[in-house]
Amino acid sequence: MYKSIIRPFFFRFDAEEAHHFAMNALRVPLFSKSIAPFAKVNNPQLNVNLWGINFGNPIGVAAGFDKDGTCLPAWENLGFGYAEIGTITPRPQPGNPLPRIFRIPSHQALINRMGFPNDGLETIIKRFDALKKSGKWPHIPIGINIGKQKSTLLDEAGKDYLECFLALKPYADYFAINISSPNTPGLRQLQQKDALNQILRPIVEANLGGDSKPVVVKIAPDLVEKDIMAVLECIMENQLHGIIATNTTIDKTAVPLKEDGGLSGAPLRQHSTDIIRFISKETGGKLPIIGVGGIFTADDAKEKLDAGASLLQIYTGFIYEGPLVVRSICDGLVK
Ligand SMILES: Cc1cc2nc3c(=O)[nH]c(=O)nc-3n(C[C@H](O)[C@H](O)[C@H](O)COP(=O)(O)O)c2cc1C
């Protein structure tokens, strides 16, 4: 029904309008609860224990879908094993001008140039507190993806990441340091070793002691092997907990649409899997990898797990396959 009726209906609207429409529906508790009996996954075979955290299944909501954490209770009802909220920056910002998400149905892909629109720390923390108070905080692990304000100079980016990390520490099961979105000018330069160290060191220091949280770095698929090795060295030197591979790509040779922004979905699948395999080989399988990029089916998921990923995430596959995609992937993985 999703592909024959609901998706064609949604695809008549601008992609971001359709997204807001779907998110508004997901915010209505009764709506996501009514999908839960068909979508929820409950199979101990799929449990993943990572960093001492139990993930009911390996499929998570990728960053960017719920940027402001407005739909937290829904993700559990849709069967996700965890959700990554964000990217969150210290202060609210509007992101790039509309339109900024483009569908390419012929290639099961999206191009986006959102530019981190988000509500900022103050509003999001109020939202999280209200959710905790009302007892509606989800039972699945929640990762928080953090970034820098567009207006912050690259040299001073570390302050933004640290501010987000400290403020959101009580709410996150893990943190993702986003240095790989193509839509914040200069952001991806932070993947270079010295710049990355400047961001990571204060966070590692602030993470010492009692309530420490796993911290992972999210990389772009456009890094060459030498650059990935430099990121891995940084991760090892700072004893971080893992890596997310990958963000969207700026390489649009595989698709007919050449809008500015990052490409996601099916055309990214193979390359992100290759990067996962490369990281796994170079780290002897010891560094936890969250695999993301072009997962639509159980076969796609299995490919990334076989390449060395411990957890997975989806964004574009959710748009094209619909709300039962997690269940379908999980059923396939069990088989
Ligand atoms: C519209 C859109 C917005 C996104 N926003 C973010 C973001 O804010 N932070 C981030 O780290 N990744 C963001 N991403 C990247 C996704 O998290 C994911 O890494 C990428 O889309 C590849 O996965 P997919 O092929 O399953 O979509 C965004 C992707 C899309 C399509």
CSV table of C-alpha atoms and ligand atoms in Angstrom, one decimal:
chain,number,residue,atom,x,y,z
A,1,MET,CA,0.0,0.0,0.0
A,2,TYR,CA,2.9,2.4,0.8
A,3,LYS,CA,4.4,2.2,-2.7
A,4,SER,CA,1.1,2.1,-4.6
A,5,ILE,CA,-0.9,4.8,-2.7
A,6,ILE,CA,1.0,6.7,0.0
A,7,ARG,CA,4.3,7.3,-1.7
A,8,PRO,CA,2.8,8.6,-4.9
A,9,PHE,CA,0.6,10.9,-2.8
A,10,PHE,CA,3.6,12.2,-0.9
A,11,PHE,CA,5.8,12.5,-4.0
A,12,ARG,CA,3.3,15.0,-5.5
A,13,PHE,CA,4.5,17.5,-2.9
A,14,ASP,CA,7.9,19.2,-2.5
A,15,ALA,CA,10.2,16.7,-0.6
A,16,GLU,CA,10.6,18.9,2.5
A,17,GLU,CA,6.9,19.7,2.7
A,18,ALA,CA,6.1,16.0,2.5
A,19,HIS,CA,8.7,15.4,5.2
A,20,HIS,CA,7.1,17.9,7.6
A,21,PHE,CA,3.7,16.4,6.8
A,22,ALA,CA,4.9,12.9,7.7
A,23,MET,CA,6.7,14.2,10.9
A,24,ASN,CA,3.5,16.0,12.0
A,25,ALA,CA,1.6,12.7,11.7
A,26,LEU,CA,4.4,10.8,13.6
A,27,ARG,CA,4.1,13.3,16.4
A,28,VAL,CA,0.5,12.1,17.0
A,29,PRO,CA,1.1,9.2,19.5
A,30,LEU,CA,-2.0,7.3,18.3
A,31,PHE,CA,-0.7,7.3,14.7
A,32,SER,CA,2.7,5.7,15.3
A,33,LYS,CA,1.1,3.4,17.9
A,34,SER,CA,-1.3,2.2,15.3
A,35,ILE,CA,1.6,1.2,13.0
A,36,ALA,CA,3.6,-0.4,15.8
A,37,PRO,CA,1.9,-3.9,15.7
A,38,PHE,CA,3.0,-4.2,12.0
A,39,ALA,CA,6.4,-2.4,12.3
A,40,LYS,CA,7.9,-3.4,15.7
A,41,VAL,CA,10.7,-5.9,15.8
A,42,ASN,CA,11.1,-8.2,18.7
A,43,ASN,CA,13.7,-10.9,18.1
A,44,PRO,CA,16.6,-11.5,20.5
A,45,GLN,CA,18.6,-12.8,17.6
A,46,LEU,CA,18.9,-9.2,16.3
A,47,ASN,CA,20.1,-7.7,19.6
A,48,VAL,CA,23.4,-5.9,19.4
A,49,ASN,CA,25.4,-5.1,22.5
A,50,LEU,CA,27.8,-2.3,21.8
A,51,TRP,CA,29.6,0.1,24.3
A,52,GLY,CA,27.6,-1.7,27.0
A,53,ILE,CA,24.4,-0.4,25.4
A,54,ASN,CA,21.7,-2.9,24.3
A,55,PHE,CA,20.3,-2.2,20.8
A,56,GLY,CA,17.1,-4.3,20.2
A,57,ASN,CA,18.1,-4.5,16.5
A,58,PRO,CA,20.9,-2.9,14.4
A,59,ILE,CA,18.8,-0.5,12.3
A,60,GLY,CA,18.7,3.1,13.4
A,61,VAL,CA,17.2,6.3,12.1
A,62,ALA,CA,20.1,8.2,10.4
A,63,ALA,CA,20.9,11.8,11.4
A,64,GLY,CA,18.9,14.5,9.6
A,65,PHE,CA,15.5,12.8,9.7
A,66,ASP,CA,14.6,14.0,13.2
A,67,LYS,CA,16.9,17.0,13.4
A,68,ASP,CA,15.2,18.5,16.5
A,69,GLY,CA,14.1,15.4,18.4
A,70,THR,CA,10.4,16.1,17.9
A,71,CYS,CA,9.4,12.5,17.1
A,72,LEU,CA,11.4,10.5,19.7
A,73,PRO,CA,8.5,8.2,20.8
A,74,ALA,CA,7.6,7.4,17.2
A,75,TRP,CA,10.9,5.7,16.2
A,76,GLU,CA,10.5,2.9,18.6
A,77,ASN,CA,6.9,2.3,17.3
A,78,LEU,CA,8.3,2.1,13.8
A,79,GLY,CA,10.6,-0.7,14.8
A,80,PHE,CA,13.9,1.1,14.9
A,81,GLY,CA,16.6,-0.3,17.2
A,82,TYR,CA,17.8,3.3,18.0
A,83,ALA,CA,17.6,6.8,16.6
A,84,GLU,CA,20.3,9.5,15.9
A,85,ILE,CA,18.9,13.0,16.5
A,86,GLY,CA,20.4,16.1,14.9
A,87,THR,CA,22.6,17.6,13.6
A,88,ILE,CA,22.2,20.0,16.4
A,89,THR,CA,24.2,23.3,16.6
A,90,PRO,CA,24.5,25.6,19.7
A,91,ARG,CA,22.0,28.2,18.5
A,92,PRO,CA,19.0,27.9,16.2
A,93,GLN,CA,19.6,28.5,12.5
A,94,PRO,CA,17.4,28.4,9.4
A,95,GLY,CA,19.6,26.4,7.1
A,96,ASN,CA,19.8,27.1,3.3
A,97,PRO,CA,17.0,28.6,1.2
A,98,LEU,CA,14.2,26.4,-0.1
A,99,PRO,CA,13.9,24.1,-2.0
A,100,ARG,CA,16.7,22.1,-0.6
A,101,ILE,CA,15.7,18.4,-0.9
A,102,PHE,CA,15.3,16.8,-4.3
A,103,ARG,CA,14.1,13.3,-5.2
A,104,ILE,CA,15.5,11.3,-8.0
A,105,PRO,CA,13.0,8.3,-8.1
A,106,SER,CA,14.6,6.7,-11.2
A,107,HIS,CA,17.7,6.2,-9.1
A,108,GLN,CA,16.2,5.7,-5.6
A,109,ALA,CA,18.1,8.7,-4.5
A,110,LEU,CA,17.9,12.2,-2.9
A,111,ILE,CA,20.0,15.3,-3.1
A,112,ASN,CA,19.9,17.6,-0.1
A,113,ARG,CA,21.5,20.9,0.8
A,114,MET,CA,19.7,21.5,4.1
A,115,GLY,CA,22.6,23.2,5.9
A,116,PHE,CA,21.8,22.2,9.5
A,117,PRO,CA,18.4,23.9,10.1
A,118,ASN,CA,17.6,23.2,13.7
A,119,ASP,CA,16.1,24.6,16.9
A,120,GLY,CA,19.4,25.0,18.8
A,121,LEU,CA,20.3,23.7,22.2
A,122,GLU,CA,18.0,25.7,24.4
A,123,THR,CA,14.7,24.7,22.7
A,124,ILE,CA,15.8,21.1,22.2
A,125,ILE,CA,16.8,20.6,25.8
A,126,LYS,CA,13.5,22.0,27.0
A,127,ARG,CA,11.8,19.5,24.6
A,128,PHE,CA,13.9,16.6,26.0
A,129,ASP,CA,13.3,17.6,29.6
A,130,ALA,CA,9.5,17.7,29.0
A,131,LEU,CA,9.6,14.3,27.4
A,132,LYS,CA,11.6,12.9,30.3
A,133,LYS,CA,9.2,14.5,32.8
A,134,SER,CA,6.1,13.1,31.1
A,135,GLY,CA,7.6,9.6,31.1
A,136,LYS,CA,7.6,9.5,27.3
A,137,TRP,CA,11.3,9.3,26.7
A,138,PRO,CA,11.8,6.3,24.4
A,139,HIS,CA,13.1,2.9,25.5
A,140,ILE,CA,15.5,2.7,22.5
A,141,PRO,CA,19.1,4.2,22.6
A,142,ILE,CA,19.3,7.8,21.4
A,143,GLY,CA,22.4,9.1,19.7
A,144,ILE,CA,22.9,12.8,19.3
A,145,ASN,CA,24.7,14.2,16.3
A,146,ILE,CA,26.4,17.6,16.8
A,147,GLY,CA,27.8,20.2,14.5
A,148,LYS,CA,29.0,23.7,14.2
A,149,GLN,CA,27.1,26.9,13.6
A,150,LYS,CA,27.3,28.1,10.0
A,151,SER,CA,28.6,31.5,11.3
A,152,THR,CA,31.4,30.0,13.5
A,153,LEU,CA,34.9,30.2,12.0
A,154,LEU,CA,36.5,26.8,11.3
A,155,ASP,CA,39.3,27.7,13.7
A,156,GLU,CA,36.7,28.1,16.5
A,157,ALA,CA,34.5,25.2,15.6
A,158,GLY,CA,35.8,23.2,18.6
A,159,LYS,CA,33.9,25.5,20.9
A,160,ASP,CA,30.6,24.7,19.2
A,161,TYR,CA,31.1,20.9,19.4
A,162,LEU,CA,32.1,21.1,23.1
A,163,GLU,CA,29.2,23.3,24.0
A,164,CYS,CA,26.7,20.9,22.3
A,165,PHE,CA,28.5,17.9,23.9
A,166,LEU,CA,28.3,19.3,27.5
A,167,ALA,CA,24.8,20.5,27.2
A,168,LEU,CA,23.4,17.3,25.7
A,169,LYS,CA,25.4,14.8,27.7
A,170,PRO,CA,22.6,13.9,30.1
A,171,TYR,CA,20.3,12.9,27.1
A,172,ALA,CA,22.6,11.0,24.7
A,173,ASP,CA,23.4,7.3,24.7
A,174,TYR,CA,26.2,8.2,22.3
A,175,PHE,CA,27.5,11.2,20.4
A,176,ALA,CA,28.2,11.6,16.7
A,177,ILE,CA,30.6,14.3,15.7
A,178,ASN,CA,29.5,15.5,12.3
A,179,ILE,CA,32.4,16.9,10.3
A,180,SER,CA,31.2,15.5,7.0
A,181,SER,CA,28.0,17.3,5.8
A,182,PRO,CA,28.7,19.0,2.4
A,183,ASN,CA,26.2,21.8,3.1
A,184,THR,CA,28.0,23.8,5.7
A,185,PRO,CA,30.8,25.7,4.0
A,186,GLY,CA,34.3,24.3,5.0
A,187,LEU,CA,32.9,21.7,7.4
A,188,ARG,CA,34.5,18.8,5.7
A,189,GLN,CA,38.0,20.4,6.1
A,190,LEU,CA,37.5,19.5,9.8
A,191,GLN,CA,38.3,15.9,8.7
A,192,GLN,CA,41.9,16.9,8.4
A,193,LYS,CA,44.1,15.6,11.2
A,194,ASP,CA,45.0,18.8,13.1
A,195,ALA,CA,41.6,20.3,12.8
A,196,LEU,CA,39.9,17.1,13.9
A,197,ASN,CA,42.3,16.8,16.9
A,198,GLN,CA,41.4,20.3,17.9
A,199,ILE,CA,37.7,19.3,18.0
A,200,LEU,CA,38.2,15.9,19.6
A,201,ARG,CA,40.7,16.7,22.4
A,202,PRO,CA,38.4,19.0,24.5
A,203,ILE,CA,35.5,16.6,24.1
A,204,VAL,CA,37.7,13.6,25.2
A,205,GLU,CA,38.8,15.6,28.3
A,206,ALA,CA,35.3,16.6,29.1
A,207,ASN,CA,34.3,13.0,28.8
A,208,LEU,CA,36.7,11.7,31.4
A,209,GLY,CA,35.3,10.6,34.7
A,210,GLY,CA,31.9,9.3,35.8
A,211,ASP,CA,29.3,9.8,33.2
A,212,SER,CA,31.3,9.2,30.0
A,213,LYS,CA,29.5,8.7,26.7
A,214,PRO,CA,30.6,6.8,23.6
A,215,VAL,CA,31.8,9.3,20.9
A,216,VAL,CA,32.0,8.5,17.2
A,217,VAL,CA,33.0,10.5,14.2
A,218,LYS,CA,30.9,10.6,11.0
A,219,ILE,CA,32.9,10.8,7.8
A,220,ALA,CA,32.2,11.7,4.2
A,221,PRO,CA,32.3,9.1,1.4
A,222,ASP,CA,34.5,11.4,-0.7
A,223,LEU,CA,37.6,10.9,1.4
A,224,VAL,CA,40.4,9.0,-0.3
A,225,GLU,CA,42.1,6.1,1.6
A,226,LYS,CA,44.9,8.3,2.9
A,227,ASP,CA,42.4,10.8,4.4
A,228,ILE,CA,40.4,8.0,6.0
A,229,MET,CA,43.7,6.7,7.5
A,230,ALA,CA,44.3,10.1,9.0
A,231,VAL,CA,40.8,10.2,10.5
A,232,LEU,CA,41.4,6.7,11.9
A,233,GLU,CA,44.7,7.7,13.5
A,234,CYS,CA,42.9,10.6,15.2
A,235,ILE,CA,40.2,8.3,16.4
A,236,MET,CA,42.7,5.8,17.8
A,237,GLU,CA,44.9,8.5,19.4
A,238,ASN,CA,41.9,10.0,21.1
A,239,GLN,CA,40.5,6.6,22.0
A,240,LEU,CA,37.1,7.3,20.5
A,241,HIS,CA,34.5,4.6,20.3
A,242,GLY,CA,33.7,4.3,16.7
A,243,ILE,CA,33.0,5.8,13.3
A,244,ILE,CA,29.9,6.4,11.1
A,245,ALA,CA,30.5,5.6,7.4
A,246,THR,CA,29.1,7.5,5.6
A,247,ASN,CA,27.5,10.9,5.1
A,248,THR,CA,26.1,11.9,1.6
A,249,THR,CA,28.5,12.2,-1.3
A,250,ILE,CA,29.2,15.3,-3.5
A,251,ASP,CA,29.9,12.9,-6.5
A,252,LYS,CA,26.8,13.1,-8.7
A,253,THR,CA,28.1,11.3,-11.7
A,254,ALA,CA,25.7,8.4,-11.1
A,255,VAL,CA,22.5,10.6,-11.3
A,256,PRO,CA,21.0,12.9,-14.0
A,257,LEU,CA,20.2,15.7,-11.5
A,258,LYS,CA,23.1,18.0,-10.7
A,259,GLU,CA,21.6,20.1,-7.9
A,260,ASP,CA,24.1,21.4,-5.3
A,261,GLY,CA,24.2,19.3,-2.1
A,262,GLY,CA,24.9,15.7,-1.0
A,263,LEU,CA,23.6,12.6,-2.8
A,264,SER,CA,22.1,9.7,-0.7
A,265,GLY,CA,20.3,6.5,-1.4
A,266,ALA,CA,21.0,3.6,-3.9
A,267,PRO,CA,23.9,5.3,-5.8
A,268,LEU,CA,25.8,5.6,-2.5
A,269,ARG,CA,25.4,2.0,-1.4
A,270,GLN,CA,28.4,0.3,-2.9
A,271,HIS,CA,30.9,3.1,-2.1
A,272,SER,CA,29.9,3.4,1.5
A,273,THR,CA,30.1,-0.4,1.9
A,274,ASP,CA,33.6,-0.3,0.4
A,275,ILE,CA,34.6,2.3,2.9
A,276,ILE,CA,33.2,0.2,5.8
A,277,ARG,CA,35.2,-2.8,4.5
A,278,PHE,CA,38.4,-0.7,4.2
A,279,ILE,CA,38.0,0.7,7.8
A,280,SER,CA,37.3,-2.8,9.2
A,281,LYS,CA,40.4,-4.2,7.4
A,282,GLU,CA,42.6,-1.3,8.6
A,283,THR,CA,41.5,-1.6,12.2
A,284,GLY,CA,41.5,-5.4,12.3
A,285,GLY,CA,37.7,-5.3,13.0
A,286,LYS,CA,38.4,-3.6,16.4
A,287,LEU,CA,36.8,-0.2,15.8
A,288,PRO,CA,32.9,-0.3,15.9
A,289,ILE,CA,31.5,0.9,12.6
A,290,ILE,CA,28.0,2.3,12.1
A,291,GLY,CA,27.2,1.7,8.4
A,292,VAL,CA,24.9,4.0,6.5
A,293,GLY,CA,24.3,4.7,2.8
A,294,GLY,CA,21.8,3.2,0.4
A,295,ILE,CA,20.3,0.6,2.6
A,296,PHE,CA,16.8,-0.4,1.3
A,297,THR,CA,16.6,-4.2,1.8
A,298,ALA,CA,17.9,-7.0,4.1
A,299,ASP,CA,20.5,-7.8,1.4
A,300,ASP,CA,21.8,-4.3,1.5
A,301,ALA,CA,21.9,-4.4,5.3
A,302,LYS,CA,23.7,-7.8,5.3
A,303,GLU,CA,26.3,-6.5,2.9
A,304,LYS,CA,27.2,-3.8,5.3
A,305,LEU,CA,27.2,-6.1,8.3
A,306,ASP,CA,29.4,-8.6,6.4
A,307,ALA,CA,31.8,-5.7,5.5
A,308,GLY,CA,32.3,-5.0,9.2
A,309,ALA,CA,29.5,-2.7,10.4
A,310,SER,CA,28.1,-3.4,13.9
A,311,LEU,CA,25.1,-1.1,13.6
A,312,LEU,CA,23.3,0.4,10.6
A,313,GLN,CA,21.2,3.5,9.8
A,314,ILE,CA,18.8,4.5,7.1
A,315,TYR,CA,17.4,7.7,5.7
A,316,THR,CA,16.7,7.5,2.0
A,317,GLY,CA,15.5,3.9,2.1
A,318,PHE,CA,12.9,4.9,4.7
A,319,ILE,CA,11.5,7.5,2.2
A,320,TYR,CA,11.3,5.1,-0.7
A,321,GLU,CA,10.3,1.9,1.1
A,322,GLY,CA,8.0,3.3,3.8
A,323,PRO,CA,7.3,2.7,7.5
A,324,LEU,CA,7.6,-1.1,7.4
A,325,VAL,CA,11.1,-1.0,6.1
A,326,VAL,CA,12.8,-1.8,9.4
A,327,ARG,CA,10.6,-4.8,10.0
A,328,SER,CA,11.2,-6.0,6.5
A,329,ILE,CA,15.0,-5.7,6.8
A,330,CYS,CA,15.0,-7.3,10.2
A,331,ASP,CA,12.8,-10.2,9.1
A,332,GLY,CA,15.2,-10.7,6.1
A,333,LEU,CA,18.2,-10.6,8.4
A,334,VAL,CA,16.8,-13.3,10.6
A,335,LYS,CA,16.1,-15.5,7.6
B,1,LIG,C1,17.5,15.4,3.7
B,1,LIG,C2,18.7,14.8,4.4
B,1,LIG,C3,19.2,15.5,5.6
B,1,LIG,C4,20.3,15.0,6.2
B,1,LIG,N1,20.8,15.7,7.3
B,1,LIG,C5,21.9,15.2,8.0
B,1,LIG,C6,22.3,15.8,9.2
B,1,LIG,O1,21.8,16.8,9.7
B,1,LIG,N2,23.4,15.3,9.8
B,1,LIG,C7,24.1,14.2,9.3
B,1,LIG,O2,25.1,13.8,9.9
B,1,LIG,N3,23.7,13.6,8.2
B,1,LIG,C8,22.6,14.0,7.6
B,1,LIG,N4,22.1,13.4,6.4
B,1,LIG,C9,22.9,12.2,5.9
B,1,LIG,C10,22.2,10.9,6.4
B,1,LIG,O3,22.3,10.8,7.8
B,1,LIG,C11,23.0,9.7,5.8
B,1,LIG,O4,24.3,9.7,6.3
B,1,LIG,C12,23.0,9.7,4.3
B,1,LIG,O5,21.8,10.2,3.8
B,1,LIG,C13,23.2,8.3,3.7
B,1,LIG,O6,22.2,7.4,4.1
B,1,LIG,P1,21.0,7.0,3.1
B,1,LIG,O7,21.5,6.6,1.8
B,1,LIG,O8,20.3,5.9,3.9
B,1,LIG,O9,20.1,8.2,3.0
B,1,LIG,C14,21.0,13.8,5.8
B,1,LIG,C15,20.5,13.2,4.6
B,1,LIG,C16,19.4,13.6,4.0
B,1,LIG,C17,18.8,12.9,2.8
